[in-house]
Coordinates of C-alpha atoms in Angstrom, one line a residue:
Chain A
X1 CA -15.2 -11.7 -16.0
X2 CA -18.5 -12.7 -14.8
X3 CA -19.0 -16.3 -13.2
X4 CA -18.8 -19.2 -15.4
X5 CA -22.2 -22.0 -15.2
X6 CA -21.4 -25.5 -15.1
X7 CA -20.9 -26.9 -18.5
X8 CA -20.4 -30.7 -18.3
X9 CA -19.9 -32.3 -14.7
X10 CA -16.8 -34.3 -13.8
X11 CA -17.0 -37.7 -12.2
X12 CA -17.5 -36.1 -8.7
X13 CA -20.3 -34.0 -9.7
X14 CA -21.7 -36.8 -11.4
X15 CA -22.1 -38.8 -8.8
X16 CA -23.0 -36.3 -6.2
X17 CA -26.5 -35.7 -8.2
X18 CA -26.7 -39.1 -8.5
X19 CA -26.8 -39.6 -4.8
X20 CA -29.3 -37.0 -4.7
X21 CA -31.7 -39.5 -6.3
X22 CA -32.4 -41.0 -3.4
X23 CA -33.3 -38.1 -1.2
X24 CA -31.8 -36.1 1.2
X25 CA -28.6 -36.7 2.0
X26 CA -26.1 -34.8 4.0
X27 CA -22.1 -34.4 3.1
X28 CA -20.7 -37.7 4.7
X29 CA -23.8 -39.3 3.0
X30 CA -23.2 -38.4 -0.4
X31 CA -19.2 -39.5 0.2
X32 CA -20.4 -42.6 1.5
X33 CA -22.7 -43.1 -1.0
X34 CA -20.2 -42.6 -3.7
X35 CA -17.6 -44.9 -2.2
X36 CA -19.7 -47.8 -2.0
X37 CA -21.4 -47.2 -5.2
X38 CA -18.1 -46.7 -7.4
X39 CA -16.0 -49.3 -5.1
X40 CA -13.7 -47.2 -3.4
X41 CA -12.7 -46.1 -7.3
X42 CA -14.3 -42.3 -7.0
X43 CA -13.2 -41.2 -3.5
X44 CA -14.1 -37.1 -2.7
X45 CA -11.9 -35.4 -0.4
X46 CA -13.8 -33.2 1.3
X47 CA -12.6 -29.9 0.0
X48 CA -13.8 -31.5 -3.6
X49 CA -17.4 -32.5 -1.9
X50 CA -18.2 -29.4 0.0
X51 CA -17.0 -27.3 -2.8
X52 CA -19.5 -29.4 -5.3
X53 CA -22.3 -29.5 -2.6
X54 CA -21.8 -25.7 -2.2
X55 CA -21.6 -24.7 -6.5
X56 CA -24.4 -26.8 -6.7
X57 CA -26.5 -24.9 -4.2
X58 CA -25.5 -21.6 -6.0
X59 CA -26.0 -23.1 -9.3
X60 CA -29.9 -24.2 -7.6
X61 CA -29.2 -27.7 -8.4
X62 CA -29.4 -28.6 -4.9
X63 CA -31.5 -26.9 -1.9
X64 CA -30.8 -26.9 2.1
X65 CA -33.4 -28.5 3.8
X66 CA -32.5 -28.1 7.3
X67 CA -28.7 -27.2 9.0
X68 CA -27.9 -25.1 12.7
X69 CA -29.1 -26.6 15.8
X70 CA -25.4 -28.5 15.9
X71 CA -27.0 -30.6 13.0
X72 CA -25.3 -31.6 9.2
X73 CA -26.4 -29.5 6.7
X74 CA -28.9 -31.4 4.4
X75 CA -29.8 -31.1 1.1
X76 CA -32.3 -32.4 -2.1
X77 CA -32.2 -32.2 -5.6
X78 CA -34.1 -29.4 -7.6
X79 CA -35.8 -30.1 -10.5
X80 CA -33.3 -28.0 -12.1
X81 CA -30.6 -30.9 -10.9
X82 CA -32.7 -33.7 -12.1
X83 CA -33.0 -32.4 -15.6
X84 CA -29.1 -31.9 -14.6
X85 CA -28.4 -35.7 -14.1
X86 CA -31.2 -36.9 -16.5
X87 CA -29.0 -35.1 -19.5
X88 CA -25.9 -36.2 -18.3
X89 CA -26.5 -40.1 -18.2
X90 CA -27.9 -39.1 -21.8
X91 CA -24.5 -37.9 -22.5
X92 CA -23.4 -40.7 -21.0
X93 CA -25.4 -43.3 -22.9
X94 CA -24.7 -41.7 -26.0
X95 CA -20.9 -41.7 -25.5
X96 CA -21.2 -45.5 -24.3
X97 CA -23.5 -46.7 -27.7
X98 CA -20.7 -44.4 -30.0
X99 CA -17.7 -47.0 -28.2
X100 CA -19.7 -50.3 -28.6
X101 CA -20.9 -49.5 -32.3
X102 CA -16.8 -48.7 -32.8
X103 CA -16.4 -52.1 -31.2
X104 CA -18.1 -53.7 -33.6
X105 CA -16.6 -52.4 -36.8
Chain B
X1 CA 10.3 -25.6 23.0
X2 CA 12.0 -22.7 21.3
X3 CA 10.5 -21.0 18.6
X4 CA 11.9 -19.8 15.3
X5 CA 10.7 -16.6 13.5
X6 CA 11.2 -16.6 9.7
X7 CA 10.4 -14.3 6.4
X8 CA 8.2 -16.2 4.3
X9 CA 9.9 -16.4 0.9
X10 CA 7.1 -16.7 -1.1
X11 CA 4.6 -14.4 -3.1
X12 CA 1.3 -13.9 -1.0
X13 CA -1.2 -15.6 -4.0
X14 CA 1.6 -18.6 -4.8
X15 CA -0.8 -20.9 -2.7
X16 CA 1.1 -24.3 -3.3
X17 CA 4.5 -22.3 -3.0
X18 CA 3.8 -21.5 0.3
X19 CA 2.4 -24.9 0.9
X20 CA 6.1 -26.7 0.0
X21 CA 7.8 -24.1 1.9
X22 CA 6.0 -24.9 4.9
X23 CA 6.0 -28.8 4.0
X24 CA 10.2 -27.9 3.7
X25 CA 10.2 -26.5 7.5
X26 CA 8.9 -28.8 8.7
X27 CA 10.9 -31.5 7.0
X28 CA 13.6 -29.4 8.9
X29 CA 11.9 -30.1 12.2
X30 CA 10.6 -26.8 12.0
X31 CA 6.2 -26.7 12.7
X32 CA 4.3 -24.0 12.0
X33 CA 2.8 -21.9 15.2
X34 CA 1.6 -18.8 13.4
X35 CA 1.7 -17.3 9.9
X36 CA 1.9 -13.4 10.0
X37 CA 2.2 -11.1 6.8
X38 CA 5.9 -11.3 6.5
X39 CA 6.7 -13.6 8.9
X40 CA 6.2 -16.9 9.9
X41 CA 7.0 -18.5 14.0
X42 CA 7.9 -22.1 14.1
X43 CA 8.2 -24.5 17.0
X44 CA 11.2 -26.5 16.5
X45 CA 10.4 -30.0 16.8
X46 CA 11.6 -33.6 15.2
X47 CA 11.3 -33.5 11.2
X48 CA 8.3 -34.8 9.9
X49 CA 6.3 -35.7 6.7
X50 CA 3.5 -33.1 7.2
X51 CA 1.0 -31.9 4.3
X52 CA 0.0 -28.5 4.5
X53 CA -3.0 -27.4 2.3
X54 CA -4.6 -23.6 1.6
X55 CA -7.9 -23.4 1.1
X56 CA -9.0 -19.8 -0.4
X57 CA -12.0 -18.7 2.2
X58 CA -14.5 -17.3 -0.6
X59 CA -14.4 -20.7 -2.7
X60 CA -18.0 -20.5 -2.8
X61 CA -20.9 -18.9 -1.7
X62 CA -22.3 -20.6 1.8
X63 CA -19.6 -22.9 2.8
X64 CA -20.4 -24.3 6.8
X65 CA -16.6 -23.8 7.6
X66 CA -17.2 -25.5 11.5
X67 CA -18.7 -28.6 9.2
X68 CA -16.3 -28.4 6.7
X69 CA -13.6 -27.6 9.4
X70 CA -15.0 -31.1 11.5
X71 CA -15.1 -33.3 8.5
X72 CA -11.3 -32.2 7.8
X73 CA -10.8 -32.9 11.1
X74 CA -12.1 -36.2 10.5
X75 CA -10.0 -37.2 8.0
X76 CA -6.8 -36.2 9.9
X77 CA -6.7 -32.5 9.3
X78 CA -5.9 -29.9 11.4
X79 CA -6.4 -26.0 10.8
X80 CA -3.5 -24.3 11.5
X81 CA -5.0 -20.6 10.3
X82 CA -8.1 -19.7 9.8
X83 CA -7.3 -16.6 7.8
X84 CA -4.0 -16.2 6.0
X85 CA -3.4 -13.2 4.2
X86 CA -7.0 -12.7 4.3
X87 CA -7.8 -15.1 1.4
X88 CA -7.0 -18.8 2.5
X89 CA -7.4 -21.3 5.6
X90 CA -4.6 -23.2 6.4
X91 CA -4.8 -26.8 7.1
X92 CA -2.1 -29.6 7.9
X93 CA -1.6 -33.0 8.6
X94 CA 1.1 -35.2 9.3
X95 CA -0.7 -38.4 8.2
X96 CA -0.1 -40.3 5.0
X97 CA -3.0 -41.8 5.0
X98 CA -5.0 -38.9 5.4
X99 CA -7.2 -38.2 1.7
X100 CA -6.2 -35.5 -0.1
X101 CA -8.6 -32.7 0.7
X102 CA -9.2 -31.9 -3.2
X103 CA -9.5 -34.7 -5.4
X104 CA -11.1 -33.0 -8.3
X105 CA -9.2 -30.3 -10.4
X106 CA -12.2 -28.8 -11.8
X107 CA -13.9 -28.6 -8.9
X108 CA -10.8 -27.1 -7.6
X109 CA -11.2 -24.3 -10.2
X110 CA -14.0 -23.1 -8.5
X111 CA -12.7 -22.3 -5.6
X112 CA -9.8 -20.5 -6.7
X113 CA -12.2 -18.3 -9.4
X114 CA -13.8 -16.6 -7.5
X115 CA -10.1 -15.7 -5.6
X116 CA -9.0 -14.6 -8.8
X117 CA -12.3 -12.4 -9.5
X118 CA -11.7 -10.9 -5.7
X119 CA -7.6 -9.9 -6.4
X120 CA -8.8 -8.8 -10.0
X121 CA -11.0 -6.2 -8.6
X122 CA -8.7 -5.4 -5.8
X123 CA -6.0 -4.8 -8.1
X124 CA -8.4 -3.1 -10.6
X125 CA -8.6 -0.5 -7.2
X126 CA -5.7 0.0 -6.5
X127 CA -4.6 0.8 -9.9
X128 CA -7.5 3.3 -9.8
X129 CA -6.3 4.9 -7.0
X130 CA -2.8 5.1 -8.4
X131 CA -3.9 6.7 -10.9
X132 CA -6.0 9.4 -9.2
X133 CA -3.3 10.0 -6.4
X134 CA -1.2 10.6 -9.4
X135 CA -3.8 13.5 -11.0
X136 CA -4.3 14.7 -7.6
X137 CA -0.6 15.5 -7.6
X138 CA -0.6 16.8 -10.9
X139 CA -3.6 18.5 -10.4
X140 CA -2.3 20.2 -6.9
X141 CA 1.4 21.3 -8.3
X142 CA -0.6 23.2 -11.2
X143 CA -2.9 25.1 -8.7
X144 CA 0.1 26.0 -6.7
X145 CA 0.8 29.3 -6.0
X146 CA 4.2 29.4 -4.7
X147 CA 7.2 28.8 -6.8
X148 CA 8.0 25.1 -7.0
X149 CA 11.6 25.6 -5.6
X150 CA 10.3 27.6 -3.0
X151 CA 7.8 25.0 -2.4
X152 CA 9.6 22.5 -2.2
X153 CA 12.3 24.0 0.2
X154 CA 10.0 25.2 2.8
X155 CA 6.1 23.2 1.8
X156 CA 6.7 19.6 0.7
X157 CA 10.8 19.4 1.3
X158 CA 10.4 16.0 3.5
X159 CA 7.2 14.2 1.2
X160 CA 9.1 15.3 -1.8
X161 CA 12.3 14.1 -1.4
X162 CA 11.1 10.5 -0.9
X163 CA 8.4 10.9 -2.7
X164 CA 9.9 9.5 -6.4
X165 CA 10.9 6.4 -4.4
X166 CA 7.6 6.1 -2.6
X167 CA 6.2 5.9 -6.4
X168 CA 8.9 3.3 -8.0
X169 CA 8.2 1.1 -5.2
X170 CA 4.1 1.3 -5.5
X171 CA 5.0 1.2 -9.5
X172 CA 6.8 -2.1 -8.4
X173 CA 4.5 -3.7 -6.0
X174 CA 1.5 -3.0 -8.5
X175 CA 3.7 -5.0 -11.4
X176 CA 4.4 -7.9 -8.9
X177 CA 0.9 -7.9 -8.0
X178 CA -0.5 -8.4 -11.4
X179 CA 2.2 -10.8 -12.6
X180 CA 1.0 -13.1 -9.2
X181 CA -2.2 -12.6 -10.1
X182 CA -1.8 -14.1 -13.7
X183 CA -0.1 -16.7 -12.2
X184 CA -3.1 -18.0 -10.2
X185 CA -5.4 -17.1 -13.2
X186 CA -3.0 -19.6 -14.8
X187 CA -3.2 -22.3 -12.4
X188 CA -7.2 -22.3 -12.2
X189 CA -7.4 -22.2 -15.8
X190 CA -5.2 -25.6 -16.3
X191 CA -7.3 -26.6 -13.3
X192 CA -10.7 -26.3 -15.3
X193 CA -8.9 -27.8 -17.7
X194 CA -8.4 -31.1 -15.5
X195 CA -5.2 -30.7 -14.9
X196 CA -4.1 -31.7 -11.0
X197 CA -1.5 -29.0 -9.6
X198 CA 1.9 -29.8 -9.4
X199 CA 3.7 -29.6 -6.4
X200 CA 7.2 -29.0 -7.1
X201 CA 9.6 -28.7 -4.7
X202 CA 10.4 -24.9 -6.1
X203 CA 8.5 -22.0 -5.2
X204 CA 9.6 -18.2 -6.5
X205 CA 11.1 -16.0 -3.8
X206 CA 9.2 -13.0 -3.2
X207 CA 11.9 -11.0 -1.7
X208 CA 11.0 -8.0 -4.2
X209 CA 7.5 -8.2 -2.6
X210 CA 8.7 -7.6 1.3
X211 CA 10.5 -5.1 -0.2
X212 CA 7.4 -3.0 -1.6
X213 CA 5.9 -3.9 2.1
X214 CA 8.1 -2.7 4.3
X215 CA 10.3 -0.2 2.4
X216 CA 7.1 2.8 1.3
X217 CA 6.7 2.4 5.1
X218 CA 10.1 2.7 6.4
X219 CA 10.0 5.6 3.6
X220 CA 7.1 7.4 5.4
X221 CA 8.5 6.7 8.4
X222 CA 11.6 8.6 7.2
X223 CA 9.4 11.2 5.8
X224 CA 7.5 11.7 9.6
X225 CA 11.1 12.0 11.2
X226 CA 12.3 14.5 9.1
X227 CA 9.0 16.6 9.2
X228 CA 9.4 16.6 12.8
X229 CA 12.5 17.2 13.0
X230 CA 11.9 20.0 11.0
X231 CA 9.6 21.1 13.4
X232 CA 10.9 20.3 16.8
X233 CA 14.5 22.1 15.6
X234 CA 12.6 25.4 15.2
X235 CA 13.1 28.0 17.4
X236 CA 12.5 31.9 17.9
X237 CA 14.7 34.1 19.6
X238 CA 14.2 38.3 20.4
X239 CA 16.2 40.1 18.4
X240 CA 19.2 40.7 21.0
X241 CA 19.9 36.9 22.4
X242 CA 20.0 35.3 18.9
X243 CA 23.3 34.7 17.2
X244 CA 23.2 35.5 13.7
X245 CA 25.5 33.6 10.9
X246 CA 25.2 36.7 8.9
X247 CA 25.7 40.8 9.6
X248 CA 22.5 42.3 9.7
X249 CA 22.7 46.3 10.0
X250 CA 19.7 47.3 12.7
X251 CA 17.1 50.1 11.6
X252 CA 18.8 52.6 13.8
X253 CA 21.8 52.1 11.4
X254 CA 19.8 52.6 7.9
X255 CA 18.1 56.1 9.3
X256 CA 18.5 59.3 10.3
X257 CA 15.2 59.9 11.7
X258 CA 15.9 62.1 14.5
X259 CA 12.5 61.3 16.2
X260 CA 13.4 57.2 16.3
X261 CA 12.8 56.4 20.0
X262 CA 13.9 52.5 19.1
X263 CA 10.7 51.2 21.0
X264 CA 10.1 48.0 19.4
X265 CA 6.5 48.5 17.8
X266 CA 5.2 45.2 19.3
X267 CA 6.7 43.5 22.5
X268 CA 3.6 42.0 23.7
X269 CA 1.6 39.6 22.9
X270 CA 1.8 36.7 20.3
X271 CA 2.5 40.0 17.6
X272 CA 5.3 40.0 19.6
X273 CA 7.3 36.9 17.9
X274 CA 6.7 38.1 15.1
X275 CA 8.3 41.6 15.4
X276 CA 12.1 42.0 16.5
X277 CA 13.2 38.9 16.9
X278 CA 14.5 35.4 14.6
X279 CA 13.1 32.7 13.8
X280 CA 14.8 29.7 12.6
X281 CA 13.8 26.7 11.1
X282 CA 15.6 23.5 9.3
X283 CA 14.4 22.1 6.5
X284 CA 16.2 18.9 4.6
X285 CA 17.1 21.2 1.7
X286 CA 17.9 24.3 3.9
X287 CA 18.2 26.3 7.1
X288 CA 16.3 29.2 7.3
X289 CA 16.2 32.5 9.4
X290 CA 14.1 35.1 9.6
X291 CA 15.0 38.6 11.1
X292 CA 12.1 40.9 11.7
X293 CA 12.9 44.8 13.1
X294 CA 10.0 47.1 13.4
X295 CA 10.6 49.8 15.0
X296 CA 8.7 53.2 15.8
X297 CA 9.2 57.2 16.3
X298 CA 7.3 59.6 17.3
X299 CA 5.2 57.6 19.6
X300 CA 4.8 55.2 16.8
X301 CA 3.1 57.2 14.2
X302 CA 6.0 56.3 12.0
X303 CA 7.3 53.2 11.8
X304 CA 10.5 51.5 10.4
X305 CA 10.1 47.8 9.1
X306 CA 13.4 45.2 7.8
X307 CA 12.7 42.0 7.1
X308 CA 15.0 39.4 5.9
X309 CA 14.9 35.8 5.0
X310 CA 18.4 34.5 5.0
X311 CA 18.8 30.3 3.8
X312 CA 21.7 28.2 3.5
X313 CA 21.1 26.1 0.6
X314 CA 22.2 22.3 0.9
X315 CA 21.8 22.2 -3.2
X316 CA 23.6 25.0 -4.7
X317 CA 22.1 25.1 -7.9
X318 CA 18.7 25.7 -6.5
X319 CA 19.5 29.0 -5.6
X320 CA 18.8 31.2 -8.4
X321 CA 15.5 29.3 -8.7
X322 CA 14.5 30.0 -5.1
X323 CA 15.7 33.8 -5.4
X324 CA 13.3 34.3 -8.1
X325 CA 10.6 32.5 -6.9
X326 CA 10.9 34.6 -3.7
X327 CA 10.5 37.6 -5.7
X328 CA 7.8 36.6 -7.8
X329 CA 5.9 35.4 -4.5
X330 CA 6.2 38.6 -2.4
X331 CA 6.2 41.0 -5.3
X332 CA 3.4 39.2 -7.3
X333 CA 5.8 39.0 -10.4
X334 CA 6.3 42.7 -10.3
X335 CA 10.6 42.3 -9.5
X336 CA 12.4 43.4 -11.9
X337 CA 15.9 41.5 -12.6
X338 CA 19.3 44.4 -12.2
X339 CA 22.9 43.4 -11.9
X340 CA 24.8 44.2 -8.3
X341 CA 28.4 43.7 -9.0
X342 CA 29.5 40.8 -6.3
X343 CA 25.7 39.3 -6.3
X344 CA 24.7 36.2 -9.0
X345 CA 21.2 37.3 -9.3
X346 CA 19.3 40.0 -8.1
X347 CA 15.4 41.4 -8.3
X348 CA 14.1 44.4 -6.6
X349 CA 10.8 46.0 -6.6
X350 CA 9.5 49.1 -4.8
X351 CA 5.4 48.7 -4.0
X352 CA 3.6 51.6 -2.0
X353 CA 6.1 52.3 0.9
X354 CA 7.6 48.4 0.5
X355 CA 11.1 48.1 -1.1
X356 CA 12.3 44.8 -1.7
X357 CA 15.6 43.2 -2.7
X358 CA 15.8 39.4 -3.8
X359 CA 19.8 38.5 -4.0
X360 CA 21.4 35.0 -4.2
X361 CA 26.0 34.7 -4.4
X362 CA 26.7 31.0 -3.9
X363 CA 24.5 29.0 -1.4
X364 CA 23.2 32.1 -0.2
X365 CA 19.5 33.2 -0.9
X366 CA 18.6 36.7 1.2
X367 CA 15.5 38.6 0.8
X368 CA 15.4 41.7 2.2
X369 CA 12.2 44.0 2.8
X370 CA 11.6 47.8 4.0
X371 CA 9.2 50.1 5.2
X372 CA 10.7 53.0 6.0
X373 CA 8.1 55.9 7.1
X374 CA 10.7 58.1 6.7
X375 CA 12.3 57.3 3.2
X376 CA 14.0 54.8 0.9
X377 CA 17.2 53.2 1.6
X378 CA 19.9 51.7 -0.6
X379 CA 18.9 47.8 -0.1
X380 CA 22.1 46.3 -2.6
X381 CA 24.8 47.4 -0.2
X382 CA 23.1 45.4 2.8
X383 CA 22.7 42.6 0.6
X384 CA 26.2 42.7 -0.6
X385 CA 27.3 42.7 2.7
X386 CA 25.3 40.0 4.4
X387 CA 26.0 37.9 1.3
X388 CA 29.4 39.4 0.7
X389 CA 30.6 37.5 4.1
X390 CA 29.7 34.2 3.4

């Protein structure tokens, strides 16, 4: 069976890209960044982050930028992962407008 | 602080099995040192609430373990093993405040597919090599030239006789492997599908699996102790000091040469152990000895020869078998099959100066070859004799 590419992206991987938005970021960035962002109600353990951080990079989402020297491993998003987020908050949207327009019947 | 050695009761890919056993233990008081194959060595301590978590090693591609191993860390987790069974690193923590280190079942699917794609392939192997090691038997017991009760009582005796178990158990270990491994393809499939794992306080005992461990090798092991002592309760023996169980006439006694000078035709020289003298070896499905006279005249320019292979068969019923596949194997199928009154079964063959005699009465096989430079002698008396007396 040959290695299944990401279909549709969970919460998690959701707001990993998202944190990618805003540049480079390293792991403990991106968990910071989705704690505060989501109030505490998203929290990544860190086998769930690393393991996103890591599909990602073999999925060319995300790129290393710099790690060794005893530093973090940092990463930014491709263009690949932009297009990645971009359709996803489509998704998103579209999923939002389709439960307000129900709303209103 | 004294340290407690148990078998780990759980099947090698049941990654949250082994987690709740271990999370049981120490509930016990009982904290994991080191995890072996088979065996796991606690240090007995106070009981505790710990966590244990598994985390297969090829998740995916380019994971910083010393990061990922200090963020853990961070959060209150400790790694215990850093490669158990090859596949997973083991991390614990007795805090429960500590974040669980997956929080995301899908993402937790990844890791464990490509685990599942590694045992899949590995499996996929062994199965492959099953099946050649299974041709290559096939393949060598057609190519055989020996009778296959002959072959088996002095060739492939010790290998054979465990060898049917040797296959049930690898028969066995092969079905537990792939019925583990559809288990974890299980689990990451309800894990794509969002579905956390459950972590119920059961986990399957893999006794059957120690088993196909340990018992193929206590099985070659059992196979190495009866080849050697096959081998180390050999022995040869000149002709005079060794103590026959059956009568064997000497040459002298079977002519009437009046030039036979009895000078053994070799005495030196490793020729030597083969002329004039028994050999005697055990084998797990008989004991075996060979008598060899040769003896000259006339300054050796005529020469008397008996042989005889004598066994002792531990299966009975193998005998007839064994008596014809000795003469088919010296004769090159060219005995012919003639009834001695007091013998079960009984070939002979005369090629160029070479009689032979193939006999069997009971457990008792006896093959009896002569070259006699100075004429043919009556062979079926000797045998009846020899196996006459058993």
């Amino acid at each position: 069976m040959g290695k299944k590419t990401l279909e549709t992206l969970t919460e998690t991987m959701f707001y990993t890209l998202m944190a990618f938005q805003r540049g480079e970021m390293c792991g403990a960035e991106v968990s910071q960044f989705v704690e505060q962002k989501t109030a505490g109600r998203v929290r990544m353990g860190p086998g769930t982050l690393y393991t996103i951080l890591a599909k990602f990079q073999e999925e060319k989402l995300l790129l290393e930028v710099e790690s060794g020297g005893g530093r973090k491993r940092t990463y930014r998003i491709t263009g690949r992962g932009r297009t990645c987020y971009r359709e996803e908050v489509e998704r998103l949207r579209a999923c939002v407008a389709d439960a307000e327009s129900e709303d209103a019947v | 602080m004294k340290r407690v050695r148990k078998l780990i009761p759980v099947d090698s890919l049941d990654l949250t099995g082994l987690e709740v056993w271990l999370e049981e233990m120490a509930a016990r008081g009982l904290h994991l040192e080191r995890l072996g194959r088979s065996t796991a060595l606690f240090l007995r301590g106070e009981p505790a609430a710990v966590r244990y978590r598994l985390e297969p090693l090829e998740g995916v591609k380019g994971r910083d373990w010393a990061e990922y191993d200090a963020v853990l860390a961070g959060d209150g987790w400790e790694l215990v093993a850093d490669e158990v069974e090859n596949t997973c690193r083991l991390y614990r923590t007795a805090d429960p405040n500590a974040p669980e280190v997956h929080t995301d079942p899908v993402v937790q699917s990844f890791v464990l597919e490509r685990l599942v794609r590694r045992q899949r392939r590995g499996l996929a192997l062994s199965l492959v090599l099953f099946a050649a090691m299974l041709v290559l038997l096939v393949w060598l017991q057609l190519r055989r030239d020996r009778g296959f009760v002959l072959w088996l009582v002095e060739n492939a005796s010790p290998i054979l006789l465990f060898f049917p178990l040797l296959m049930v158990l690898l028969v066995l270990d092969l079905g537990s492997s792939l019925k583990q491994l559809r288990r974890l393809g299980q689990l990451k499939d309800q894990l794509a599908q969002g579905f956390p794992l459950q972590r119920e306080r059961t986990y399957r005992r893999r006794y059957l699996s120690h088993a196909t461990v340990w018992l193929p090798n206590l099985v070659l092991f059992l196979t190495f102790v009866v080849q050697m002592g096959s081998a180390f309760s050999a022995w040869y023996l000149p002709l005079g000091e060794a103590r026959l169980p059956f009568p064997l006439p000497a040459v002298t006694e079977l002519t009437e040469d009046a030039a036979l000078d009895e000078t053994p035709r070799y005495t030196q020289g490793f020729l030597a152990e083969y002329h004039n003298g028994v050999h005697y070896r055990w084998y797990p499905l008989a004991d075996l000895y060979e008598v060899d006279q040769c003896i000259t005249a006339e300054e050796g320019a005529v020469e008397y020869h008996l042989a005889a292979r004598w066994y002792d068969l531990r299966l009975p019923f193998l005998a007839e078998r064994l008596t014809k596949d000795l003469a088919d194997d010296e004769t090159e199928h060219r005995a012919k099959k003639v009834t001695v009154s007091g013998l079960d079964r009984t070939w002979t063959a005369q090629i160029g100066q070479y009689q032979y005699l193939f006999a069997c009465a009971g457990d008792k096989v006896l093959s009896l070859t002569w070259r006699g430079d100075g004429g043919a002698v009556d062979l079926a008396p000797i045998a009846l004799q020899i196996l006459s007396e058993q």
